Structures are given as C-alpha cells and as structure tokens.
Coordinates of C-alpha atoms in Angstrom, one line a residue:
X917 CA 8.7 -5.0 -28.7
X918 CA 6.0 -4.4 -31.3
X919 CA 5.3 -0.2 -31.8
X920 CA 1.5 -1.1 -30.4
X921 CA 3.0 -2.9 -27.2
X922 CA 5.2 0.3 -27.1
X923 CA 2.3 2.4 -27.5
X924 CA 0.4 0.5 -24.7
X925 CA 3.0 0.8 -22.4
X926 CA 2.9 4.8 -22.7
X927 CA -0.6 5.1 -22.4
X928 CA -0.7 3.5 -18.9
X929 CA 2.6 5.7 -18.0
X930 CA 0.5 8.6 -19.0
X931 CA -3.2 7.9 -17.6
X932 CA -1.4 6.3 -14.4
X933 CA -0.3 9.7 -13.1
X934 CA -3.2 11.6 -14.8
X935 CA -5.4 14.5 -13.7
X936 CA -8.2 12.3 -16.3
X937 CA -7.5 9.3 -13.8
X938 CA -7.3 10.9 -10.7
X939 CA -10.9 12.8 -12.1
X940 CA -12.3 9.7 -12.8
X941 CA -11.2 8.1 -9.1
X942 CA -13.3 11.2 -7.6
X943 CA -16.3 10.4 -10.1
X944 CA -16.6 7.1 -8.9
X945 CA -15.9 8.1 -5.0
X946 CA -18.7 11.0 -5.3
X947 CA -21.5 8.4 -7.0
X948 CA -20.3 6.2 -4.9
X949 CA -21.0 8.8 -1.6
X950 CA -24.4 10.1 -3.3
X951 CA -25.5 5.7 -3.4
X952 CA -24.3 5.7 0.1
X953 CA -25.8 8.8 1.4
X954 CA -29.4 7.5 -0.2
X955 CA -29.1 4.2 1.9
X956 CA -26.8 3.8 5.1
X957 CA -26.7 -0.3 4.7
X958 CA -24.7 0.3 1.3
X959 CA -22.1 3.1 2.9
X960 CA -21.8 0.5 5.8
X961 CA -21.1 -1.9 2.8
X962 CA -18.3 0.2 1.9
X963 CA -16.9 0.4 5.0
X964 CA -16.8 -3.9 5.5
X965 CA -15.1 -4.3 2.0
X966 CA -12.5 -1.8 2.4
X967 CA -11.7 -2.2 6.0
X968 CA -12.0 -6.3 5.2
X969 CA -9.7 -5.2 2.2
X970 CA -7.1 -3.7 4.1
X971 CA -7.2 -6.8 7.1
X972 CA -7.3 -9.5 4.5
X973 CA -4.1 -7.9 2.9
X974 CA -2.4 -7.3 6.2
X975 CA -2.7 -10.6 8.3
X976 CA -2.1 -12.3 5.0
X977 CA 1.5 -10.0 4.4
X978 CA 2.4 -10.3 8.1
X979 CA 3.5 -13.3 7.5
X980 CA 6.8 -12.1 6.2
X981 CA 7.8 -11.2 9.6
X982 CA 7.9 -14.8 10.4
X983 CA 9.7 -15.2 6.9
X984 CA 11.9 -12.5 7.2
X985 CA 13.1 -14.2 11.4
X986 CA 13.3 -17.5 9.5
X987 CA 15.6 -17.0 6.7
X988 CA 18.1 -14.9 8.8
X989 CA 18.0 -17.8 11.1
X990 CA 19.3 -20.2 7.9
X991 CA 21.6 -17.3 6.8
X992 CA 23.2 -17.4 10.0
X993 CA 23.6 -21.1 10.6
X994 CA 24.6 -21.6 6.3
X995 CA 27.4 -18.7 6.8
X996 CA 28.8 -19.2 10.2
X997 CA 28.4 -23.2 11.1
X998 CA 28.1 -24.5 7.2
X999 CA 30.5 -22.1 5.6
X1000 CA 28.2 -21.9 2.6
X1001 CA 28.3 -19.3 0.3
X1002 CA 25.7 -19.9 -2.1
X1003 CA 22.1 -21.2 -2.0
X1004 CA 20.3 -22.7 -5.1
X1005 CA 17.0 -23.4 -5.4
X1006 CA 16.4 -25.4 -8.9
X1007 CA 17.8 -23.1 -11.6
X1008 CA 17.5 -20.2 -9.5
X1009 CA 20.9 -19.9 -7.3
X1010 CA 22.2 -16.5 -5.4
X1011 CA 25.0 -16.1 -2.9
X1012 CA 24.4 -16.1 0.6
X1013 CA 24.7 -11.6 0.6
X1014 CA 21.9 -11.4 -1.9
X1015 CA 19.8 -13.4 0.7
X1016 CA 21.3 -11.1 3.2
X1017 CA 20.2 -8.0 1.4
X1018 CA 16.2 -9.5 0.5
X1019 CA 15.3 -9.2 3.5
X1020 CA 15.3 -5.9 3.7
X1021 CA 11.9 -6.8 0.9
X1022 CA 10.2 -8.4 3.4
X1023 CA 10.5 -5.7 6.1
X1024 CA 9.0 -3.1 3.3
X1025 CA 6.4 -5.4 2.8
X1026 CA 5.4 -5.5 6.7
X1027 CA 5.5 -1.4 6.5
X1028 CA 4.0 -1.5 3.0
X1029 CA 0.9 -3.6 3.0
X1030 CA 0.1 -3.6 7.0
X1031 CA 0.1 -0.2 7.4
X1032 CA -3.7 -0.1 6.8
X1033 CA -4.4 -3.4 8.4
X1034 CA -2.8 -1.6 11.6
X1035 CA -4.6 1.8 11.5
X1036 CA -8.2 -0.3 11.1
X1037 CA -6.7 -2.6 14.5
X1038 CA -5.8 0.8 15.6
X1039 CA -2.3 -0.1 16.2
X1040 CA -0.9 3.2 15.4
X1041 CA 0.8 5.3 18.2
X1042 CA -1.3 8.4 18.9
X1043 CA 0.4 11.7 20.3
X1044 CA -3.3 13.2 21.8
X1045 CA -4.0 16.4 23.2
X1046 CA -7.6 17.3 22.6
X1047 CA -9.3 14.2 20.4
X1048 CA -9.5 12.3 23.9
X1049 CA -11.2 14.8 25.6
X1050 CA -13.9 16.2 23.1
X1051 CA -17.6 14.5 22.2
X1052 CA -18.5 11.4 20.2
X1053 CA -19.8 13.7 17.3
X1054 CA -16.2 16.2 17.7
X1055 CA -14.3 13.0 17.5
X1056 CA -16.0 12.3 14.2
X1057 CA -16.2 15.4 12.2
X1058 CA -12.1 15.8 13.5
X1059 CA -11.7 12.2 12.0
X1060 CA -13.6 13.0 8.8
X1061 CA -11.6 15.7 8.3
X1062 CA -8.6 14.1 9.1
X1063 CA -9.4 11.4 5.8
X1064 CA -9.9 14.3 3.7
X1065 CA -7.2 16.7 4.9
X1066 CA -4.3 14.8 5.4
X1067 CA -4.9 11.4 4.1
X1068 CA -6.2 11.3 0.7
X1069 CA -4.0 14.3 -0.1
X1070 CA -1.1 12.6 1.0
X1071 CA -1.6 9.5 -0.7
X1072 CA -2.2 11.1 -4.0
X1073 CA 1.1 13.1 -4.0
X1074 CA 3.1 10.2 -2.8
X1075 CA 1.2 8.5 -5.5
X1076 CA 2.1 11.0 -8.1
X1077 CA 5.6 10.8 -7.2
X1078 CA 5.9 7.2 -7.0
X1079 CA 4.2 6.2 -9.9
X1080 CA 6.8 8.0 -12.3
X1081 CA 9.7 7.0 -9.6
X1082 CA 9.1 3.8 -10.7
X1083 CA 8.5 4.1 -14.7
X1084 CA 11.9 5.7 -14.8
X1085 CA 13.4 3.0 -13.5
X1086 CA 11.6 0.3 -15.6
X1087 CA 12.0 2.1 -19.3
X1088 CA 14.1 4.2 -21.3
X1089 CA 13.6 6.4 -22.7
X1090 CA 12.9 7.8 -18.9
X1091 CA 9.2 9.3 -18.8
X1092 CA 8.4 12.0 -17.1
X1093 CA 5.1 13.9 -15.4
X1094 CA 5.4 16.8 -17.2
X1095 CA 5.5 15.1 -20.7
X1096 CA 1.7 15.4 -22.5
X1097 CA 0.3 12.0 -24.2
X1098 CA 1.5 13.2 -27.9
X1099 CA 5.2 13.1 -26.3
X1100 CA 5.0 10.3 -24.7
X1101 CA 3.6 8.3 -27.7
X1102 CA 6.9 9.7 -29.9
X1103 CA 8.9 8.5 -27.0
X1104 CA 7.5 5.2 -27.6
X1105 CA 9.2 4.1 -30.9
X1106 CA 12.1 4.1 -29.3
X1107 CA 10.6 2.4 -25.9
X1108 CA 12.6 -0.8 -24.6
X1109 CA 12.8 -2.5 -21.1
X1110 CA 15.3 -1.5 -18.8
X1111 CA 14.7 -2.7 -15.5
X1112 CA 16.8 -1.5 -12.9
X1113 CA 18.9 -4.5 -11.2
X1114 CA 21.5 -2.8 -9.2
X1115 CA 22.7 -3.6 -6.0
X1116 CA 24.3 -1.8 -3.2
X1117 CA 26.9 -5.0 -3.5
X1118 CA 28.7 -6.9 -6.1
X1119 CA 26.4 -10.1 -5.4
X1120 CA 23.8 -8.4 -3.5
X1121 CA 19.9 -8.1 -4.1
X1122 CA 19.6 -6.4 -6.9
X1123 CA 15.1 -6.2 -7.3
X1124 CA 14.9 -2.5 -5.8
X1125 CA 12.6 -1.9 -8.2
X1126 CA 10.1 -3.9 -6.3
X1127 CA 10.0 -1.4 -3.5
X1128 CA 8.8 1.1 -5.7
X1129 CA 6.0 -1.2 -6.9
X1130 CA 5.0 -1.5 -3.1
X1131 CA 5.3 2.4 -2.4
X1132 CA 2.4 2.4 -5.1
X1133 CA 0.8 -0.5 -3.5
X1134 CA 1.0 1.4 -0.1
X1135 CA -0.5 4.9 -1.4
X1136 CA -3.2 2.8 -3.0
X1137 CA -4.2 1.1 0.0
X1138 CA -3.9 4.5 2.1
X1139 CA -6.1 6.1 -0.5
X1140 CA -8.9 3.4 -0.1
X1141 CA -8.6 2.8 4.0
X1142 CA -9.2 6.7 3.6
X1143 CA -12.4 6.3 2.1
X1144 CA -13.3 3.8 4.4
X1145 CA -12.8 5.7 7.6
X1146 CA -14.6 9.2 5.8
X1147 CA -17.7 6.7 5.7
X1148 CA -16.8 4.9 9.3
X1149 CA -16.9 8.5 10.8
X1150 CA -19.7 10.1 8.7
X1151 CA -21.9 7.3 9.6
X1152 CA -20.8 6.9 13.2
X1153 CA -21.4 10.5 13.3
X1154 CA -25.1 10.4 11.9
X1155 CA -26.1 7.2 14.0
X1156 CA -24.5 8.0 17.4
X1157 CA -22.7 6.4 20.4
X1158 CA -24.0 3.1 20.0
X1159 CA -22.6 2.7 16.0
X1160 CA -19.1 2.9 17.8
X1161 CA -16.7 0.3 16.6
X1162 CA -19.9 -1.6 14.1
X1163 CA -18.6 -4.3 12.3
X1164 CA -15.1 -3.8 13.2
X1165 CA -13.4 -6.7 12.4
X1166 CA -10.6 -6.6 15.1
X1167 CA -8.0 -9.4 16.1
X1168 CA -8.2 -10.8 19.8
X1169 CA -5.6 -12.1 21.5
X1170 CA -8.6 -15.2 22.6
X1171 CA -10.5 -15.5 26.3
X1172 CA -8.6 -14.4 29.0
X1173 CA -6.1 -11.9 27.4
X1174 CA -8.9 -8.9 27.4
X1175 CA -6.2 -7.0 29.6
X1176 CA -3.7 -6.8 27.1
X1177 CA -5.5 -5.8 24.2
X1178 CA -5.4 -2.1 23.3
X1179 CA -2.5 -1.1 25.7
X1180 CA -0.3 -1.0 23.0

C-alpha cells in the first residue's frame, strides 16, 4: 500500500472511535431535535425513516433464517446420504465443516440486524412490574428515559469497544483507543493488511472477522432505533392517547389471525 492509502486507513481508525465523531453525532442529533421541536410533522419524519430503517433492514435479513434451515438441510443430506466432502461453487470450493461452521454467520446476522426490526414490532420479551400499570404520559417520559439512559449509552460503549475489536484484527500494527492521531499516523508507514482468517477447525470457517463488522452494524442500528423511539415517546407524550402506535408500520399475520398477534 501507498503511505497516503496508509494514512487513510488511520485516519478513519482514529475518527471512528473519536470523542470529535461522537461530538459531531450529537451536533447533528441536537439540530436535528431543535428542527423537530419547531415542527412536529418533521420529528414524525424522523420517526418513519428510522423506524422504516430498522423494518426494511430486518424483514430483508430475516431471510437468513430460511437460509440458514436450508443449507443445513443440504449439509445433512451431502454428508450423511452423498458422502460428499467438499462443495464448489465456480472457483470458490470449501469442505463440507466450513459450510458447517458459516452458519453460525447467519444466525449473528438474525440477532445482529433484526434486533431493531423486533423492538419497533415489539417482539422483545418484557419482564414488567410498574410500566403496565402507570399513565399514557408515565409510560412515555419512563420510555424517553429509557432511550437516553440505557440505550444510547449502551450502544456507544459497545460501539467504542467494537470498533477497535475489529481494527485489531484487520491491521498490524494493532491500533489501539488510547493511541492520539500523531501516533497513529507513525504507525501508519508500517501499516499492512492482516485480516484475521482463523478457524476454530483445520477446514473450518475461517471469516470471524465478519462478526465484528456486524457487532458495529448492530450498535449502529441500536443507536439510531434509539433516536427514533426518544422522538416516538416525546411526541406521543406531547399529543396524547390517540398518537398511540401513529404510523407504526407493524407486520400482520393477514385477516383472521388478529388473535395471535401480540401474544408473543
């Protein structure tokens, strides 16, 4: 790699785990709030895109599940009726373990990138001792708090965490969140590519590194659906009862099946 490629590389190490990123996240979140807070229709805006954001991503990756059933199916009928070890696809060819082991990628993806998807479905398991009983407006401030207590706190440390979890495992030399910009550029003329690509088997998958890219993608989307339910709440909060549930976008199981929707 050229030293400016090097250099490049750094820089987003550096301002991806930043206290000048993370300040410029809340710059954009508090002008976005003040925007919001002038006219309801655009916070309501807010709340359509992310929470559309977060069901778009998740019915799309839910998907994998049927994946995931699907190519155990093959690996069991290749292994135990075919005797095949090995399946090629073109140039690309791995044995039958390292098929084995990847699906473990597709279950991380399911936990990863539907998490959100879920919470806006409401999908989650609740353990509830007081939300239940309380007021529409109690339910709300305990839910705005809730975003900005416990979830957008959460999902910045994991972020934190995560984003030089995976860096480390990418490049060498290994970067880390305590080295300053100036460092990190003197690190970088000796920069190269080492991606991690062991497996817990001889022949076995052998990505991990990919589940690190989707613990970002999952603090990300956290971060975000977050945002969204501050705004749900606030809003729902301001207008009342009858702003419950406003342009939810919630799955239905079709006519007929009202009874089994929202007893899980």
């Amino acid at each position: 790699m050229e030293l400016s490629t090097k250099q490049t590389i750094m820089t987003i190490v550096y301002y991806g785990g930043s206290v000048e990123f993370f300040a410029a996240i809340m710059t954009l979140l508090i002008l976005a709030t003040v925007i919001g807070l002038w006219r309801r229709e655009i916070m309501w805006g807010y709340v359509r895109v992310l929470e559309g954001f977060a069901n778009t991503v998740g019915r799309f990756f839910a998907w994998a599940g049927l994946l995931m059933v699907l190519q155990q199916i093959m690996i069991v009928f290749l292994q135990r009726i075919f005797r095949v070890s090995e399946i090629s696809f073109g140039f690309f060819a791995k044995d039958l373990s390292w098929w084995s082991e990847e699906l473990k990628l597709y279950n991380a993806m399911i936990v990863a990138l539907c998490a959100t998807y879920t919470f806006v479905q409401g999908g989650h398991v609740r353990v509830d001792l007081i939300y239940s009983g309380v007021s529409h407006r109690t339910k709300r401030v305990i839910d705005m708090l809730g975003s900005l207590l416990f979830m957008m706190p959460v999902a910045v440390l994991t972020w934190m965490y995560a984003w030089y979890f995976l860096w480390r495992h990418l490049i060498t030399p290994k970067p880390s969140a305590t080295d300053t910009l100036d460092k990190l550029m003197l690190k970088a003329r000796a920069v190269r590519w080492n991606v991690e690509t062991i497996g817990f088997s001889p022949n076995g998958f052998n990505a991990y590194f990919l589940f690190k890219v989707l613990l970002l993608a999952y603090c990300g989307l956290i971060f975000l659906q977050a945002v969204a339910f501050f705004y749900r709440s606030f809003l729902e909060f301001v207008e009342g009862p009858e702003s419950e549930g406003k342009y939810l976008d919630k799955d239905t199981l079709g006519e007929g099946e009202e009874a089994f929707e929202g007893t899980h």
